[in-house]
Short mmCIF file of N, CA and C in Angstrom, two decimals:
data_model
loop_
_atom_site.label_atom_id
_atom_site.label_comp_id
_atom_site.label_asym_id
_atom_site.label_seq_id
_atom_site.Cartn_x
_atom_site.Cartn_y
_atom_site.Cartn_z
N MET A 13 32.32 128.30 -20.54
CA MET A 13 32.98 129.69 -20.36
C MET A 13 33.93 130.20 -21.28
N SER A 14 33.13 130.46 -21.92
CA SER A 14 34.34 131.01 -23.47
C SER A 14 35.00 132.04 -23.63
N LYS A 15 34.24 133.16 -23.19
CA LYS A 15 34.39 134.62 -22.55
C LYS A 15 33.81 135.16 -21.36
N ARG A 16 35.02 136.68 -20.67
CA ARG A 16 34.30 136.72 -19.96
C ARG A 16 33.38 137.51 -19.90
N PRO A 17 32.25 137.38 -19.13
CA PRO A 17 30.97 137.93 -18.97
C PRO A 17 30.90 139.97 -19.26
N LYS A 18 30.74 140.78 -19.80
CA LYS A 18 30.48 141.90 -19.58
C LYS A 18 29.75 142.44 -18.31
N TYR A 19 30.33 143.32 -17.64
CA TYR A 19 30.34 144.66 -16.59
C TYR A 19 29.71 143.49 -15.57
N SER A 20 30.52 142.33 -15.47
CA SER A 20 30.32 141.34 -14.40
C SER A 20 31.55 141.30 -12.96
N VAL A 21 31.22 141.23 -12.04
CA VAL A 21 31.97 141.51 -11.10
C VAL A 21 32.56 139.34 -10.67
N ILE A 22 33.42 139.41 -10.93
CA ILE A 22 33.97 137.50 -10.96
C ILE A 22 35.56 136.86 -10.06
N LYS A 23 35.09 137.35 -8.83
CA LYS A 23 36.17 137.12 -7.78
C LYS A 23 36.40 136.13 -7.42
N ASN A 24 37.99 135.45 -7.62
CA ASN A 24 37.88 133.81 -6.45
C ASN A 24 36.96 132.79 -7.01
N SER A 25 36.56 132.58 -8.11
CA SER A 25 35.73 131.72 -7.97
C SER A 25 35.70 130.58 -9.28
N LYS A 26 35.92 129.76 -8.75
CA LYS A 26 36.07 128.71 -10.07
C LYS A 26 34.70 127.83 -10.95
N ILE A 27 34.71 128.27 -12.07
CA ILE A 27 33.90 127.69 -12.88
C ILE A 27 34.10 126.68 -13.43
N SER A 28 32.97 125.94 -14.10
CA SER A 28 33.86 125.07 -14.90
C SER A 28 33.31 125.72 -16.51
N LYS A 29 34.41 125.53 -17.26
CA LYS A 29 34.60 125.91 -18.72
C LYS A 29 32.87 124.97 -19.75
N SER A 30 32.31 124.59 -19.12
CA SER A 30 31.32 123.75 -20.00
C SER A 30 29.72 125.03 -19.34
N SER A 31 30.29 125.61 -18.20
CA SER A 31 29.36 126.17 -17.18
C SER A 31 29.23 127.60 -18.39
N ARG A 32 27.73 127.97 -18.27
CA ARG A 32 27.60 129.56 -19.16
C ARG A 32 27.09 130.87 -18.44
N ILE A 33 27.77 131.52 -17.95
CA ILE A 33 27.71 132.74 -17.05
C ILE A 33 27.36 133.57 -18.38
N TYR A 34 26.00 134.65 -17.92
CA TYR A 34 25.88 135.50 -18.36
C TYR A 34 26.23 137.07 -18.06
N ASP A 35 26.29 137.88 -18.64
CA ASP A 35 26.22 139.30 -18.50
C ASP A 35 25.64 139.87 -16.97
N GLN A 36 26.28 140.57 -16.32
CA GLN A 36 26.27 141.36 -15.23
C GLN A 36 25.87 140.30 -14.18
N VAL A 37 26.81 139.80 -13.45
CA VAL A 37 26.60 138.56 -12.74
C VAL A 37 27.87 139.49 -11.26
N ASN A 38 27.58 139.03 -10.50
CA ASN A 38 28.58 139.36 -9.20
C ASN A 38 29.22 137.71 -8.68
N LEU A 39 30.61 137.01 -9.15
CA LEU A 39 30.19 136.03 -8.03
C LEU A 39 31.79 136.46 -7.13
N TYR A 40 31.82 136.07 -6.05
CA TYR A 40 32.68 136.08 -5.35
C TYR A 40 33.00 134.43 -4.60
N GLY A 41 34.25 133.82 -4.65
CA GLY A 41 34.55 132.87 -4.00
C GLY A 41 33.60 131.15 -3.99
N CYS A 42 32.77 131.60 -5.22
CA CYS A 42 31.69 130.42 -5.13
C CYS A 42 32.46 129.16 -6.12
N ARG A 43 32.12 128.25 -6.39
CA ARG A 43 31.73 126.84 -7.57
C ARG A 43 30.65 127.07 -8.27
N ILE A 44 31.45 126.80 -9.41
CA ILE A 44 29.99 126.07 -10.09
C ILE A 44 30.52 125.32 -11.00
N GLY A 45 29.86 124.02 -11.19
CA GLY A 45 29.95 123.02 -11.56
C GLY A 45 29.69 122.81 -13.29
N LYS A 46 29.75 121.35 -13.36
CA LYS A 46 29.79 121.33 -15.46
C LYS A 46 27.97 122.08 -15.92
N ASN A 47 28.07 122.38 -16.67
CA ASN A 47 26.87 122.81 -17.83
C ASN A 47 25.98 123.30 -17.06
N SER A 48 26.60 124.21 -16.35
CA SER A 48 25.52 125.05 -15.23
C SER A 48 25.35 126.36 -16.07
N LYS A 49 24.19 126.77 -15.90
CA LYS A 49 24.03 128.12 -16.59
C LYS A 49 23.32 129.74 -15.21
N ILE A 50 24.47 130.67 -15.53
CA ILE A 50 24.33 131.06 -14.30
C ILE A 50 23.37 132.50 -15.18
N ASP A 51 22.15 133.13 -14.93
CA ASP A 51 21.35 134.07 -16.40
C ASP A 51 22.22 135.64 -15.33
N SER A 52 22.06 136.79 -16.25
CA SER A 52 22.21 138.27 -15.26
C SER A 52 21.49 138.52 -14.40
N TYR A 53 22.49 139.33 -13.46
CA TYR A 53 21.71 140.00 -12.37
C TYR A 53 21.85 139.05 -11.30
N VAL A 54 22.71 138.04 -10.92
CA VAL A 54 22.50 137.35 -10.21
C VAL A 54 23.49 137.11 -9.55
N TYR A 55 23.68 137.43 -8.27
CA TYR A 55 24.25 137.42 -6.90
C TYR A 55 25.18 136.04 -6.02
N ILE A 56 26.13 135.80 -5.67
CA ILE A 56 26.79 134.61 -5.47
C ILE A 56 27.71 134.95 -4.52
N GLU A 57 27.71 134.24 -3.40
CA GLU A 57 28.67 135.03 -1.94
C GLU A 57 29.61 134.21 -2.24
N GLU A 58 31.32 134.24 -1.58
CA GLU A 58 31.79 133.20 -1.19
C GLU A 58 31.37 132.22 -0.50
N GLY A 59 31.90 131.10 -1.09
CA GLY A 59 31.50 130.03 -0.43
C GLY A 59 30.40 129.72 -0.65
N VAL A 60 29.67 129.26 -1.64
CA VAL A 60 28.68 128.92 -2.46
C VAL A 60 29.15 127.96 -3.62
N THR A 61 28.90 126.40 -3.57
CA THR A 61 28.61 125.95 -4.36
C THR A 61 27.11 125.95 -4.63
N ILE A 62 27.85 125.38 -6.29
CA ILE A 62 26.36 125.15 -7.24
C ILE A 62 27.01 123.87 -7.89
N GLY A 63 25.83 122.84 -8.27
CA GLY A 63 26.33 121.63 -8.82
C GLY A 63 26.56 121.58 -10.52
N ASP A 64 26.39 120.54 -10.73
CA ASP A 64 26.65 120.10 -12.04
C ASP A 64 25.29 120.05 -12.87
N ASN A 65 25.30 120.83 -14.22
CA ASN A 65 23.10 120.39 -14.85
C ASN A 65 22.58 121.65 -13.85
N CYS A 66 22.92 123.13 -12.89
CA CYS A 66 22.05 123.64 -13.01
C CYS A 66 21.75 124.45 -13.52
N LYS A 67 19.95 125.12 -13.09
CA LYS A 67 19.83 126.78 -13.92
C LYS A 67 19.39 127.79 -12.28
N ILE A 68 20.44 128.77 -13.01
CA ILE A 68 19.81 129.83 -11.55
C ILE A 68 19.58 130.49 -13.33
N ARG A 69 18.31 131.23 -12.85
CA ARG A 69 17.67 132.45 -13.64
C ARG A 69 17.93 133.96 -13.27
N PRO A 70 17.77 134.44 -13.80
CA PRO A 70 17.60 136.44 -13.26
C PRO A 70 17.12 137.18 -11.75
N PHE A 71 18.69 137.67 -10.94
CA PHE A 71 17.88 138.22 -9.98
C PHE A 71 17.63 137.48 -8.84
N VAL A 72 18.89 136.31 -8.98
CA VAL A 72 18.45 135.62 -7.94
C VAL A 72 19.90 135.86 -7.02
N PHE A 73 19.46 135.55 -5.53
CA PHE A 73 20.56 135.89 -4.57
C PHE A 73 20.99 135.21 -3.51
N ILE A 74 22.48 134.67 -3.96
CA ILE A 74 22.45 133.31 -2.94
C ILE A 74 24.12 133.95 -2.10
N PRO A 75 23.51 133.85 -0.88
CA PRO A 75 24.74 134.30 -0.10
C PRO A 75 25.27 133.05 0.52
N SER A 76 26.82 133.32 1.56
CA SER A 76 27.62 132.44 1.91
C SER A 76 26.54 131.36 2.74
N GLY A 77 27.44 130.06 2.38
CA GLY A 77 26.16 128.46 3.38
C GLY A 77 25.88 128.33 2.43
N ILE A 78 25.57 128.06 1.27
CA ILE A 78 24.24 127.67 0.43
C ILE A 78 25.03 126.98 -0.44
N THR A 79 24.80 125.21 -0.47
CA THR A 79 24.87 124.68 -1.02
C THR A 79 23.59 123.99 -2.37
N ILE A 80 24.25 124.26 -3.41
CA ILE A 80 23.16 123.99 -4.57
C ILE A 80 23.74 122.44 -5.15
N GLU A 81 23.09 121.39 -5.29
CA GLU A 81 23.62 120.14 -5.24
C GLU A 81 22.95 119.94 -6.92
N ASP A 82 23.26 119.17 -7.54
CA ASP A 82 23.57 118.65 -9.46
C ASP A 82 21.51 119.06 -9.52
N ASP A 83 21.58 119.79 -10.69
CA ASP A 83 20.52 119.40 -11.58
C ASP A 83 19.15 120.04 -10.91
N VAL A 84 19.82 121.47 -10.28
CA VAL A 84 18.90 122.04 -9.43
C VAL A 84 18.22 123.06 -10.60
N PHE A 85 16.78 123.50 -10.43
CA PHE A 85 16.27 124.93 -10.90
C PHE A 85 16.35 126.33 -9.85
N ILE A 86 16.33 126.72 -9.87
CA ILE A 86 16.12 128.22 -9.67
C ILE A 86 15.84 129.12 -10.14
N ALA A 87 14.34 129.84 -9.80
CA ALA A 87 14.15 130.14 -10.85
C ALA A 87 13.83 131.81 -10.39
N PRO A 88 13.80 133.07 -11.50
CA PRO A 88 13.56 133.93 -11.54
C PRO A 88 13.34 134.52 -9.61
N SER A 89 14.35 135.82 -9.43
CA SER A 89 13.91 136.77 -8.24
C SER A 89 14.46 135.93 -6.99
N VAL A 90 14.72 134.30 -6.64
CA VAL A 90 14.77 133.50 -5.33
C VAL A 90 15.80 134.17 -4.38
N THR A 91 15.12 134.61 -3.30
CA THR A 91 16.14 135.08 -2.35
C THR A 91 16.79 134.14 -1.18
N PHE A 92 17.91 134.04 -0.93
CA PHE A 92 18.00 132.25 0.25
C PHE A 92 18.49 133.63 1.14
N THR A 93 18.73 133.09 1.96
CA THR A 93 18.83 133.91 3.54
C THR A 93 20.24 133.30 3.75
N ASN A 94 20.47 133.38 5.17
CA ASN A 94 21.89 132.69 5.64
C ASN A 94 21.82 133.07 7.24
N ASP A 95 21.13 134.37 7.87
CA ASP A 95 21.36 134.49 9.34
C ASP A 95 20.02 135.05 10.06
N LYS A 96 19.83 134.31 10.91
CA LYS A 96 18.39 133.76 11.46
C LYS A 96 17.85 135.31 12.01
N TYR A 97 18.82 136.15 12.24
CA TYR A 97 18.87 137.43 13.50
C TYR A 97 19.34 138.16 12.67
N PRO A 98 19.26 138.71 11.38
CA PRO A 98 20.30 139.70 11.53
C PRO A 98 20.37 141.64 11.61
N ARG A 99 21.27 141.43 11.80
CA ARG A 99 21.52 143.20 12.75
C ARG A 99 22.85 143.88 12.12
N SER A 100 22.77 145.23 11.43
CA SER A 100 23.12 146.06 11.37
C SER A 100 24.53 145.61 11.68
N HIS A 101 24.75 145.70 13.23
CA HIS A 101 26.10 145.39 14.00
C HIS A 101 26.29 144.48 13.90
N GLY A 102 27.60 144.06 14.78
CA GLY A 102 27.35 142.89 15.99
C GLY A 102 28.14 141.74 14.91
N ASP A 103 28.29 140.88 16.22
CA ASP A 103 28.34 139.09 15.33
C ASP A 103 26.65 138.82 14.96
N TRP A 104 27.47 138.15 13.60
CA TRP A 104 26.09 137.29 13.21
C TRP A 104 26.11 135.61 13.09
N THR A 105 24.96 134.99 13.38
CA THR A 105 25.68 133.40 12.85
C THR A 105 25.01 132.66 11.02
N LEU A 106 26.20 132.60 11.14
CA LEU A 106 25.78 131.71 9.15
C LEU A 106 25.19 130.81 9.59
N LEU A 107 23.98 130.26 8.94
CA LEU A 107 23.11 128.71 9.06
C LEU A 107 22.93 128.55 7.52
N HIS A 108 23.74 127.24 7.48
CA HIS A 108 24.19 126.35 6.23
C HIS A 108 22.47 125.60 5.17
N THR A 109 22.32 126.14 4.07
CA THR A 109 21.27 125.73 3.77
C THR A 109 21.17 125.10 2.57
N THR A 110 21.04 124.23 1.94
CA THR A 110 21.12 123.05 1.12
C THR A 110 19.64 122.31 0.17
N VAL A 111 19.84 122.55 -0.72
CA VAL A 111 19.13 122.00 -1.65
C VAL A 111 19.85 121.34 -3.12
N ARG A 112 19.12 119.97 -2.39
CA ARG A 112 18.91 118.51 -2.95
C ARG A 112 18.95 118.17 -4.74
N ARG A 113 19.23 117.66 -4.85
CA ARG A 113 19.37 117.21 -6.15
C ARG A 113 18.13 117.07 -6.86
N ASN A 114 17.95 117.79 -8.14
CA ASN A 114 17.10 117.72 -8.71
C ASN A 114 15.75 118.51 -8.14
N ALA A 115 16.01 119.82 -7.33
CA ALA A 115 15.16 120.04 -6.36
C ALA A 115 14.58 121.55 -7.37
N SER A 116 13.47 121.79 -7.34
CA SER A 116 13.19 123.00 -8.31
C SER A 116 12.16 123.89 -7.30
N ILE A 117 12.64 125.51 -7.36
CA ILE A 117 12.88 126.72 -6.92
C ILE A 117 11.70 127.75 -7.06
N GLY A 118 10.28 127.88 -7.23
CA GLY A 118 9.05 128.80 -8.15
C GLY A 118 10.21 130.28 -8.11
N ALA A 119 9.57 130.70 -9.09
CA ALA A 119 10.00 132.03 -9.01
C ALA A 119 9.33 133.16 -7.98
N GLY A 120 10.24 133.70 -7.18
CA GLY A 120 10.06 135.11 -5.75
C GLY A 120 10.27 134.28 -5.00
N ALA A 121 10.51 132.81 -4.50
CA ALA A 121 10.23 132.51 -3.11
C ALA A 121 11.59 133.09 -2.49
N THR A 122 11.20 132.66 -1.33
CA THR A 122 12.36 132.89 -0.41
C THR A 122 12.64 131.94 0.77
N ILE A 123 14.13 131.52 1.02
CA ILE A 123 14.96 130.64 1.20
C ILE A 123 15.03 130.95 2.90
N GLY A 124 14.73 130.93 3.57
CA GLY A 124 15.23 130.85 5.41
C GLY A 124 15.94 129.93 5.21
N PRO A 125 17.18 130.41 6.24
CA PRO A 125 18.27 129.86 6.61
C PRO A 125 18.43 128.73 7.35
N GLY A 126 19.27 127.79 7.14
CA GLY A 126 19.34 126.93 7.97
C GLY A 126 18.66 125.39 7.20
N ILE A 127 18.00 125.80 6.17
CA ILE A 127 16.93 124.92 5.99
C ILE A 127 17.58 123.55 4.61
N ILE A 128 17.06 122.17 4.41
CA ILE A 128 17.99 122.06 3.93
C ILE A 128 16.37 120.99 2.54
N ILE A 129 16.48 121.24 1.49
CA ILE A 129 15.20 121.09 0.38
C ILE A 129 15.42 120.09 0.27
N GLY A 130 14.90 119.05 0.10
CA GLY A 130 14.83 117.33 -0.44
C GLY A 130 15.34 117.10 -1.73
N LYS A 131 15.79 115.63 -2.34
CA LYS A 131 15.43 115.51 -3.20
C LYS A 131 14.72 116.00 -4.25
N ASN A 132 14.26 115.68 -5.47
CA ASN A 132 13.25 115.94 -6.41
C ASN A 132 11.90 117.08 -5.67
N ALA A 133 11.83 117.83 -4.82
CA ALA A 133 11.00 118.72 -4.13
C ALA A 133 10.70 119.87 -4.92
N LEU A 134 9.48 120.61 -4.83
CA LEU A 134 9.50 121.54 -5.73
C LEU A 134 8.92 122.83 -4.99
N VAL A 135 8.90 124.06 -4.89
CA VAL A 135 8.57 125.14 -3.94
C VAL A 135 7.97 125.58 -4.50
N GLY A 136 6.60 125.92 -4.40
CA GLY A 136 6.23 127.17 -5.78
C GLY A 136 6.16 128.69 -5.25
N ALA A 137 5.67 128.82 -6.34
CA ALA A 137 6.37 130.07 -6.50
C ALA A 137 5.80 131.09 -5.08
N GLY A 138 6.21 132.20 -4.97
CA GLY A 138 6.55 132.87 -4.06
C GLY A 138 6.46 132.76 -2.82
N SER A 139 6.74 131.36 -2.35
CA SER A 139 6.57 130.55 -1.06
C SER A 139 8.18 131.13 0.07
N VAL A 140 7.36 131.01 1.30
CA VAL A 140 8.18 131.63 2.51
C VAL A 140 8.84 130.15 3.35
N VAL A 141 10.06 129.85 2.69
CA VAL A 141 9.98 128.51 3.04
C VAL A 141 10.87 128.25 4.31
N THR A 142 10.41 128.04 5.62
CA THR A 142 10.43 128.46 6.93
C THR A 142 11.36 126.69 7.66
N LYS A 143 11.11 125.67 7.40
CA LYS A 143 11.13 124.80 7.82
C LYS A 143 11.76 123.86 6.80
N ASP A 144 12.27 122.73 6.56
CA ASP A 144 13.11 121.90 5.94
C ASP A 144 11.77 121.22 4.84
N VAL A 145 11.94 121.21 3.60
CA VAL A 145 11.68 120.13 2.70
C VAL A 145 11.81 118.73 2.59
N PRO A 146 10.59 117.98 2.58
CA PRO A 146 11.09 116.51 2.69
C PRO A 146 11.60 115.93 0.83
N ASP A 147 11.92 115.04 0.45
CA ASP A 147 12.11 114.88 -0.51
C ASP A 147 10.78 114.53 -1.27
N ASP A 148 10.79 114.84 -2.21
CA ASP A 148 9.56 114.59 -3.24
C ASP A 148 8.32 115.83 -3.11
N ALA A 149 8.74 116.21 -1.77
CA ALA A 149 7.49 117.00 -1.36
C ALA A 149 7.49 118.36 -2.41
N VAL A 150 5.89 118.88 -2.71
CA VAL A 150 5.75 120.23 -3.22
C VAL A 150 4.99 120.95 -1.86
N VAL A 151 5.66 121.98 -2.10
CA VAL A 151 5.66 123.39 -1.29
C VAL A 151 5.01 124.44 -1.23
N ALA A 152 4.45 125.23 -0.82
CA ALA A 152 3.94 126.41 -1.46
C ALA A 152 3.64 126.99 -0.06
N GLY A 153 3.11 128.54 -0.57
CA GLY A 153 2.49 129.85 0.20
C GLY A 153 3.67 129.88 1.50
N ASN A 154 3.13 131.10 2.49
CA ASN A 154 3.90 131.59 3.48
C ASN A 154 3.03 131.50 4.46
N PRO A 155 3.21 130.65 5.69
CA PRO A 155 5.05 129.90 5.72
C PRO A 155 4.46 128.36 4.19
N ALA A 156 5.44 128.09 3.87
CA ALA A 156 5.85 127.20 2.98
C ALA A 156 4.58 125.59 3.39
N ARG A 157 3.59 124.94 3.04
CA ARG A 157 3.34 124.08 3.49
C ARG A 157 3.75 123.08 2.74
N ILE A 158 3.46 121.40 2.72
CA ILE A 158 3.38 120.40 2.00
C ILE A 158 1.97 120.43 1.47
N ILE A 159 2.05 120.04 0.29
CA ILE A 159 0.53 120.18 -0.70
C ILE A 159 0.54 119.15 -1.65
N GLY A 160 1.50 119.03 -1.64
CA GLY A 160 1.43 117.19 -2.31
C GLY A 160 2.66 116.47 -2.51
N LYS A 161 2.71 115.89 -3.26
CA LYS A 161 4.51 114.79 -3.88
C LYS A 161 4.23 114.80 -5.22
N ARG A 162 5.58 115.01 -5.58
CA ARG A 162 6.21 115.13 -6.76
C ARG A 162 6.31 113.92 -6.96
N THR A 163 5.93 113.50 -8.46
CA THR A 163 6.07 112.09 -8.99
C THR A 163 7.21 112.45 -10.36
N THR A 164 8.01 111.66 -9.91
CA THR A 164 8.64 111.73 -11.64
C THR A 164 9.33 110.57 -12.33
N PRO A 165 9.57 110.49 -13.46
CA PRO A 165 10.00 109.53 -14.45
C PRO A 165 10.71 108.52 -14.12
#
């Protein structure tokens, strides 16, 4: 990261020097690994970890409690959630979500709280993920269901 992005809020975050952060992002107390790319209009909350070689495309929301391992691709407009029963007042329960190595999440997908997306898994565009996704699975739909298996070279 050679220069501070314009019009961005970056507070208490640890960002690898080899990662690229574009303009107009909000990063609060997160960690971003080596060679990762965070596009404009991405919002990442405190306690989020993003691994090495990840690509986070525009308009992605990543709240506290999310771990994204190495080599993950997240397409535009993906939303992660971290509370199963959100309320405007009172207590809430943080449920942790993990996206395992080499997974890809298609544009506009919504990832529910407390989910594990397996290694090499592929989540189709517009999917609503309400259950764990196994390694190498291809899921799509609302709610997301397994529609195939991903093969990698």
